[in-house]
Amino acid sequence: MRQVPGSSTKRGGARPRRRQLAALGLALGLLALPASVGHAQHVATAATAPTAATSPAATPPTATAPGPVGSPARRPRKVIVEPPAPVPDRAALDQAGESNLETNAPRHGLVVGLSAVAWQQVGTIDSTTGAGGFILRLGAVATPRTVLMLELFGMGFLAGSGDSYILSSQALSVMAQTYVAPTLWLRGGGGFASFTHAIEDKTNPDTFYNAYVRNGLGLTFGAGLDLVKWRRTRLALENTIALHRFAQGWIVDMGVGIGVTMY
């Protein structure tokens, strides 16, 4: 076979050129590979990351209620819980009522009272006439409506005639007074009682009567109605009944009067 001059030189020069082009393309591909890989990873991350609209934490739970298929879920009903009614303070109400003149219940603290009473006495010891006297009270408030006190009452009678007569009568008692209504109160108690017995001394012409003090026990009861109230002061119409027992017999003192008490 005849060889054409210069043909081997062309083929030999084309192969190196193709190899150069292939190497250049491979280099360009290697340079572009990292960028394409990073772009692919970014696209994959963006596609798989949950969005705020589709994430479970961002989606509020909705209440479902039984209903027909396809109907929208009902919204939960709002439950309003009202606080319990406040309980009023009894002491505060009593204090406010006292300041506004709404009640006549006693105040807290000490109690001082004085009454002027017209008395009548009956009994088995001796005869007496009408008399006048007083009642002095000193105590303290135990509850908003109850008062504990010491009560001293005394009365004097006009001079009698005959062999003997009762000159005076007195008693010291521990009393409890309670309001059963806004202006009505009751009281009762017991203690010691005494009376002065005047007896004619016939052996001494210069002495007409000798006085003897007789001691015993007594019970006292009473009731009253507050007529006027001004701040801590009460003006009341009251009556008192005292039953006294002595060795010589018994005495009943009954009195009606006007009393002033400061609570």
mmCIF file of C-alpha atoms in Angstrom:
data_model
loop_
_atom_site.group_PDB
_atom_site.id
_atom_site.type_symbol
_atom_site.label_atom_id
_atom_site.label_comp_id
_atom_site.label_asym_id
_atom_site.label_seq_id
_atom_site.Cartn_x
_atom_site.Cartn_y
_atom_site.Cartn_z
ATOM 1 C CA MET A 1 0.000 0.000 0.000
ATOM 2 C CA ARG A 2 1.251 3.357 -0.914
ATOM 3 C CA GLN A 3 1.655 5.872 1.805
ATOM 4 C CA VAL A 4 0.602 9.428 1.067
ATOM 5 C CA PRO A 5 3.253 11.800 2.078
ATOM 6 C CA GLY A 6 2.212 14.069 5.046
ATOM 7 C CA SER A 7 -0.853 11.973 6.165
ATOM 8 C CA SER A 8 0.824 10.583 9.306
ATOM 9 C CA THR A 9 1.717 14.074 10.456
ATOM 10 C CA LYS A 10 -1.999 15.197 10.360
ATOM 11 C CA ARG A 11 -3.266 12.286 12.403
ATOM 12 C CA GLY A 12 -0.484 12.632 14.882
ATOM 13 C CA GLY A 13 -1.280 16.362 15.413
ATOM 14 C CA ALA A 14 -5.060 15.827 15.854
ATOM 15 C CA ARG A 15 -4.748 13.391 18.754
ATOM 16 C CA PRO A 16 -2.834 15.743 21.015
ATOM 17 C CA ARG A 17 -5.401 18.475 20.339
ATOM 18 C CA ARG A 18 -8.286 16.198 21.342
ATOM 19 C CA ARG A 19 -6.530 15.224 24.530
ATOM 20 C CA GLN A 20 -6.050 18.874 25.412
ATOM 21 C CA LEU A 21 -9.726 19.637 24.878
ATOM 22 C CA ALA A 22 -10.743 16.652 27.016
ATOM 23 C CA ALA A 23 -8.427 17.712 29.830
ATOM 24 C CA LEU A 24 -9.771 21.273 29.671
ATOM 25 C CA GLY A 25 -13.372 20.033 29.894
ATOM 26 C CA LEU A 26 -12.541 17.778 32.835
ATOM 27 C CA ALA A 27 -10.938 20.665 34.703
ATOM 28 C CA LEU A 28 -13.943 22.921 34.129
ATOM 29 C CA GLY A 29 -16.258 20.154 35.351
ATOM 30 C CA LEU A 30 -14.237 19.683 38.521
ATOM 31 C CA LEU A 31 -14.369 23.434 39.180
ATOM 32 C CA ALA A 32 -18.155 23.582 38.801
ATOM 33 C CA LEU A 33 -18.816 20.480 40.935
ATOM 34 C CA PRO A 34 -18.610 22.113 44.448
ATOM 35 C CA ALA A 35 -20.981 24.930 43.488
ATOM 36 C CA SER A 36 -23.565 22.532 42.078
ATOM 37 C CA VAL A 37 -23.335 20.278 45.138
ATOM 38 C CA GLY A 38 -23.886 23.243 47.554
ATOM 39 C CA HIS A 39 -26.841 24.465 45.500
ATOM 40 C CA ALA A 40 -28.376 20.987 45.559
ATOM 41 C CA GLN A 41 -27.955 20.741 49.325
ATOM 42 C CA HIS A 42 -29.545 24.187 49.846
ATOM 43 C CA VAL A 43 -32.510 23.227 47.703
ATOM 44 C CA ALA A 44 -32.943 19.948 49.583
ATOM 45 C CA THR A 45 -32.767 21.699 52.991
ATOM 46 C CA ALA A 46 -35.311 24.313 51.956
ATOM 47 C CA ALA A 47 -37.614 21.615 50.655
ATOM 48 C CA THR A 48 -37.456 19.478 53.825
ATOM 49 C CA ALA A 49 -37.471 22.247 56.526
ATOM 50 C CA PRO A 50 -40.961 22.766 58.141
ATOM 51 C CA THR A 51 -42.489 26.179 57.667
ATOM 52 C CA ALA A 52 -44.249 28.254 60.298
ATOM 53 C CA ALA A 53 -47.571 27.572 58.655
ATOM 54 C CA THR A 54 -47.120 23.788 58.520
ATOM 55 C CA SER A 55 -45.139 23.113 61.715
ATOM 56 C CA PRO A 56 -47.060 21.375 64.488
ATOM 57 C CA ALA A 57 -45.977 23.920 67.118
ATOM 58 C CA ALA A 58 -47.288 26.892 65.118
ATOM 59 C CA THR A 59 -50.654 25.322 64.430
ATOM 60 C CA PRO A 60 -52.983 25.918 67.423
ATOM 61 C CA PRO A 61 -55.042 22.948 68.491
ATOM 62 C CA THR A 62 -58.651 23.185 67.573
ATOM 63 C CA ALA A 63 -61.470 21.635 69.503
ATOM 64 C CA THR A 64 -63.569 19.193 67.604
ATOM 65 C CA ALA A 65 -67.183 18.588 68.393
ATOM 66 C CA PRO A 66 -69.459 15.900 67.127
ATOM 67 C CA GLY A 67 -71.472 17.015 64.167
ATOM 68 C CA PRO A 68 -72.368 16.169 60.603
ATOM 69 C CA VAL A 69 -69.573 15.141 58.303
ATOM 70 C CA GLY A 70 -68.090 18.100 56.506
ATOM 71 C CA SER A 71 -69.349 20.702 59.007
ATOM 72 C CA PRO A 72 -66.781 23.154 60.428
ATOM 73 C CA ALA A 73 -65.423 22.512 63.900
ATOM 74 C CA ARG A 74 -67.177 24.443 66.633
ATOM 75 C CA ARG A 75 -65.220 26.955 68.631
ATOM 76 C CA PRO A 76 -64.814 26.223 72.355
ATOM 77 C CA ARG A 77 -67.245 28.084 74.604
ATOM 78 C CA LYS A 78 -65.817 30.607 77.026
ATOM 79 C CA VAL A 79 -66.492 29.720 80.650
ATOM 80 C CA ILE A 80 -66.690 32.760 82.937
ATOM 81 C CA VAL A 81 -66.090 31.920 86.591
ATOM 82 C CA GLU A 82 -67.414 34.631 88.883
ATOM 83 C CA PRO A 83 -65.678 35.131 92.247
ATOM 84 C CA PRO A 84 -67.740 34.339 95.368
ATOM 85 C CA ALA A 85 -69.546 37.177 97.057
ATOM 86 C CA PRO A 86 -67.496 38.804 99.824
ATOM 87 C CA VAL A 87 -68.474 37.910 103.381
ATOM 88 C CA PRO A 88 -69.058 41.071 105.453
ATOM 89 C CA ASP A 89 -67.173 41.494 108.703
ATOM 90 C CA ARG A 90 -69.651 41.443 111.586
ATOM 91 C CA ALA A 91 -67.506 43.667 113.805
ATOM 92 C CA ALA A 92 -67.114 46.219 111.002
ATOM 93 C CA LEU A 93 -70.886 46.241 110.403
ATOM 94 C CA ASP A 94 -71.579 46.784 114.093
ATOM 95 C CA GLN A 95 -69.079 49.613 114.250
ATOM 96 C CA ALA A 96 -70.529 51.252 111.143
ATOM 97 C CA GLY A 97 -74.038 50.873 112.495
ATOM 98 C CA GLU A 98 -73.048 52.498 115.766
ATOM 99 C CA SER A 99 -71.477 55.467 113.981
ATOM 100 C CA ASN A 100 -74.549 55.884 111.743
ATOM 101 C CA LEU A 101 -77.064 55.431 114.583
ATOM 102 C CA GLU A 102 -78.491 52.283 113.006
ATOM 103 C CA THR A 103 -78.396 50.027 116.054
ATOM 104 C CA ASN A 104 -78.399 50.394 119.821
ATOM 105 C CA ALA A 105 -76.101 47.470 120.571
ATOM 106 C CA PRO A 106 -73.438 48.207 123.187
ATOM 107 C CA ARG A 107 -70.016 49.346 122.107
ATOM 108 C CA HIS A 108 -66.734 47.743 123.093
ATOM 109 C CA GLY A 109 -64.983 48.875 126.232
ATOM 110 C CA LEU A 110 -65.996 49.966 129.711
ATOM 111 C CA VAL A 111 -69.579 50.624 130.749
ATOM 112 C CA VAL A 112 -70.671 53.187 133.342
ATOM 113 C CA GLY A 113 -74.299 53.763 134.287
ATOM 114 C CA LEU A 114 -76.336 55.686 136.850
ATOM 115 C CA SER A 115 -80.083 55.507 137.439
ATOM 116 C CA ALA A 116 -82.468 57.466 139.635
ATOM 117 C CA VAL A 117 -85.272 55.197 140.827
ATOM 118 C CA ALA A 118 -88.467 55.545 142.831
ATOM 119 C CA TRP A 119 -88.797 52.471 145.090
ATOM 120 C CA GLN A 120 -91.545 50.582 146.847
ATOM 121 C CA GLN A 121 -90.779 47.795 149.324
ATOM 122 C CA VAL A 122 -92.898 44.946 150.616
ATOM 123 C CA GLY A 123 -91.929 42.018 152.805
ATOM 124 C CA THR A 124 -92.352 40.070 156.013
ATOM 125 C CA ILE A 125 -89.797 41.874 158.180
ATOM 126 C CA ASP A 126 -91.315 45.281 158.817
ATOM 127 C CA SER A 127 -93.488 47.923 157.249
ATOM 128 C CA THR A 128 -92.058 50.643 155.029
ATOM 129 C CA THR A 129 -93.189 53.578 152.971
ATOM 130 C CA GLY A 130 -92.225 54.785 149.525
ATOM 131 C CA ALA A 131 -88.592 55.689 148.977
ATOM 132 C CA GLY A 132 -86.146 57.078 146.504
ATOM 133 C CA GLY A 133 -82.764 55.692 145.570
ATOM 134 C CA PHE A 134 -80.117 55.114 142.923
ATOM 135 C CA ILE A 135 -78.413 52.335 140.968
ATOM 136 C CA LEU A 136 -74.715 52.566 140.084
ATOM 137 C CA ARG A 137 -73.269 50.232 137.426
ATOM 138 C CA LEU A 138 -69.695 49.575 136.349
ATOM 139 C CA GLY A 139 -68.678 46.867 133.881
ATOM 140 C CA ALA A 140 -67.358 45.947 130.453
ATOM 141 C CA VAL A 141 -68.759 44.723 127.159
ATOM 142 C CA ALA A 142 -68.468 40.933 126.815
ATOM 143 C CA THR A 143 -70.038 40.577 123.341
ATOM 144 C CA PRO A 144 -71.530 43.137 120.935
ATOM 145 C CA ARG A 145 -74.885 42.666 122.711
ATOM 146 C CA THR A 146 -73.978 41.533 126.242
ATOM 147 C CA VAL A 147 -72.472 43.482 129.140
ATOM 148 C CA LEU A 148 -71.105 42.133 132.432
ATOM 149 C CA MET A 149 -71.184 44.568 135.347
ATOM 150 C CA LEU A 150 -71.227 45.137 139.060
ATOM 151 C CA GLU A 151 -74.423 46.818 140.229
ATOM 152 C CA LEU A 152 -74.868 48.654 143.514
ATOM 153 C CA PHE A 153 -78.262 49.945 144.458
ATOM 154 C CA GLY A 154 -79.396 51.671 147.586
ATOM 155 C CA MET A 155 -82.571 53.289 148.854
ATOM 156 C CA GLY A 156 -83.625 55.239 151.903
ATOM 157 C CA PHE A 157 -87.022 55.350 153.544
ATOM 158 C CA LEU A 158 -88.725 58.016 155.557
ATOM 159 C CA ALA A 159 -88.551 57.685 159.313
ATOM 160 C CA GLY A 160 -91.289 55.431 160.535
ATOM 161 C CA SER A 161 -93.087 55.069 163.794
ATOM 162 C CA GLY A 162 -93.676 52.270 166.210
ATOM 163 C CA ASP A 163 -91.249 49.885 167.755
ATOM 164 C CA SER A 164 -89.185 49.369 164.561
ATOM 165 C CA TYR A 165 -89.003 50.134 160.842
ATOM 166 C CA ILE A 166 -86.624 49.644 157.885
ATOM 167 C CA LEU A 167 -84.447 52.666 157.413
ATOM 168 C CA SER A 168 -82.575 51.683 154.205
ATOM 169 C CA SER A 169 -81.977 48.765 151.868
ATOM 170 C CA GLN A 170 -79.016 48.044 149.588
ATOM 171 C CA ALA A 171 -77.476 45.254 147.492
ATOM 172 C CA LEU A 172 -74.300 44.531 145.515
ATOM 173 C CA SER A 173 -74.805 42.110 142.614
ATOM 174 C CA VAL A 174 -72.976 40.677 139.634
ATOM 175 C CA MET A 175 -75.207 41.342 136.622
ATOM 176 C CA ALA A 176 -75.396 40.393 132.978
ATOM 177 C CA GLN A 177 -77.283 42.660 130.608
ATOM 178 C CA THR A 178 -78.139 41.647 127.046
ATOM 179 C CA TYR A 179 -80.005 43.322 124.194
ATOM 180 C CA VAL A 180 -82.885 41.189 122.923
ATOM 181 C CA ALA A 181 -83.920 43.862 120.400
ATOM 182 C CA PRO A 182 -82.223 46.977 119.003
ATOM 183 C CA THR A 183 -83.544 49.112 121.914
ATOM 184 C CA LEU A 184 -84.822 46.550 124.458
ATOM 185 C CA TRP A 185 -82.563 44.903 127.029
ATOM 186 C CA LEU A 186 -82.892 42.510 129.958
ATOM 187 C CA ARG A 187 -80.583 41.993 132.904
ATOM 188 C CA GLY A 188 -80.294 39.698 135.858
ATOM 189 C CA GLY A 189 -77.881 38.517 138.532
ATOM 190 C CA GLY A 190 -77.316 37.916 142.195
ATOM 191 C CA GLY A 191 -75.149 38.904 145.122
ATOM 192 C CA PHE A 192 -75.215 40.204 148.665
ATOM 193 C CA ALA A 193 -77.994 42.256 150.208
ATOM 194 C CA SER A 194 -78.464 44.127 153.456
ATOM 195 C CA PHE A 195 -80.896 46.466 155.164
ATOM 196 C CA THR A 196 -80.731 48.790 158.121
ATOM 197 C CA HIS A 197 -83.247 47.990 160.824
ATOM 198 C CA ALA A 198 -84.177 50.792 163.214
ATOM 199 C CA ILE A 199 -85.423 49.441 166.583
ATOM 200 C CA GLU A 200 -86.650 51.594 169.425
ATOM 201 C CA ASP A 201 -84.418 51.472 172.491
ATOM 202 C CA LYS A 202 -86.838 51.666 175.402
ATOM 203 C CA THR A 203 -84.133 51.379 178.048
ATOM 204 C CA ASN A 204 -82.457 54.650 177.095
ATOM 205 C CA PRO A 205 -84.724 57.681 177.156
ATOM 206 C CA ASP A 206 -82.162 59.776 175.274
ATOM 207 C CA THR A 207 -81.994 57.335 172.337
ATOM 208 C CA PHE A 208 -85.175 56.690 170.458
ATOM 209 C CA TYR A 209 -83.950 54.063 167.978
ATOM 210 C CA ASN A 210 -80.903 51.872 167.491
ATOM 211 C CA ALA A 211 -79.758 50.913 163.960
ATOM 212 C CA TYR A 212 -78.870 47.298 163.134
ATOM 213 C CA VAL A 213 -77.517 46.101 159.788
ATOM 214 C CA ARG A 214 -78.899 42.751 158.616
ATOM 215 C CA ASN A 215 -77.089 40.803 155.876
ATOM 216 C CA GLY A 216 -78.413 38.254 153.420
ATOM 217 C CA LEU A 217 -78.506 37.192 149.778
ATOM 218 C CA GLY A 218 -80.429 38.643 146.905
ATOM 219 C CA LEU A 219 -81.476 38.217 143.285
ATOM 220 C CA THR A 220 -82.037 41.178 140.985
ATOM 221 C CA PHE A 221 -83.882 41.355 137.673
ATOM 222 C CA GLY A 222 -84.633 44.220 135.381
ATOM 223 C CA ALA A 223 -85.610 45.420 131.933
ATOM 224 C CA GLY A 224 -85.195 48.643 130.061
ATOM 225 C CA LEU A 225 -86.002 50.484 126.869
ATOM 226 C CA ASP A 226 -83.505 52.879 125.288
ATOM 227 C CA LEU A 227 -85.318 56.120 124.524
ATOM 228 C CA VAL A 228 -82.470 58.339 123.331
ATOM 229 C CA LYS A 229 -79.094 57.518 121.867
ATOM 230 C CA TRP A 230 -76.286 60.009 121.413
ATOM 231 C CA ARG A 231 -72.885 58.604 120.442
ATOM 232 C CA ARG A 232 -71.955 56.245 123.314
ATOM 233 C CA THR A 233 -74.677 57.439 125.691
ATOM 234 C CA ARG A 234 -78.097 55.843 126.215
ATOM 235 C CA LEU A 235 -81.044 57.307 128.071
ATOM 236 C CA ALA A 236 -83.358 54.494 129.105
ATOM 237 C CA LEU A 237 -86.604 53.902 130.955
ATOM 238 C CA GLU A 238 -86.066 50.919 133.272
ATOM 239 C CA ASN A 239 -87.584 48.925 136.088
ATOM 240 C CA THR A 240 -85.937 46.734 138.736
ATOM 241 C CA ILE A 241 -87.177 43.953 140.983
ATOM 242 C CA ALA A 242 -84.914 42.702 143.804
ATOM 243 C CA LEU A 243 -85.729 39.696 145.993
ATOM 244 C CA HIS A 244 -83.712 39.575 149.243
ATOM 245 C CA ARG A 245 -83.600 36.813 151.790
ATOM 246 C CA PHE A 246 -82.535 37.371 155.417
ATOM 247 C CA ALA A 247 -82.675 35.405 158.639
ATOM 248 C CA GLN A 248 -85.514 37.665 159.791
ATOM 249 C CA GLY A 249 -87.586 37.096 156.633
ATOM 250 C CA TRP A 250 -87.683 38.300 153.024
ATOM 251 C CA ILE A 251 -87.972 41.669 151.296
ATOM 252 C CA VAL A 252 -89.000 42.592 147.756
ATOM 253 C CA ASP A 253 -87.874 45.958 146.353
ATOM 254 C CA MET A 254 -89.564 47.284 143.205
ATOM 255 C CA GLY A 255 -88.395 50.385 141.402
ATOM 256 C CA VAL A 256 -89.025 52.401 138.233
ATOM 257 C CA GLY A 257 -86.656 55.095 137.044
ATOM 258 C CA ILE A 258 -84.587 56.793 134.375
ATOM 259 C CA GLY A 259 -81.042 55.642 133.706
ATOM 260 C CA VAL A 260 -78.088 57.038 131.771
ATOM 261 C CA THR A 261 -75.456 54.591 130.563
ATOM 262 C CA MET A 262 -72.235 55.166 128.636
ATOM 263 C CA TYR A 263 -70.978 52.199 126.576
#
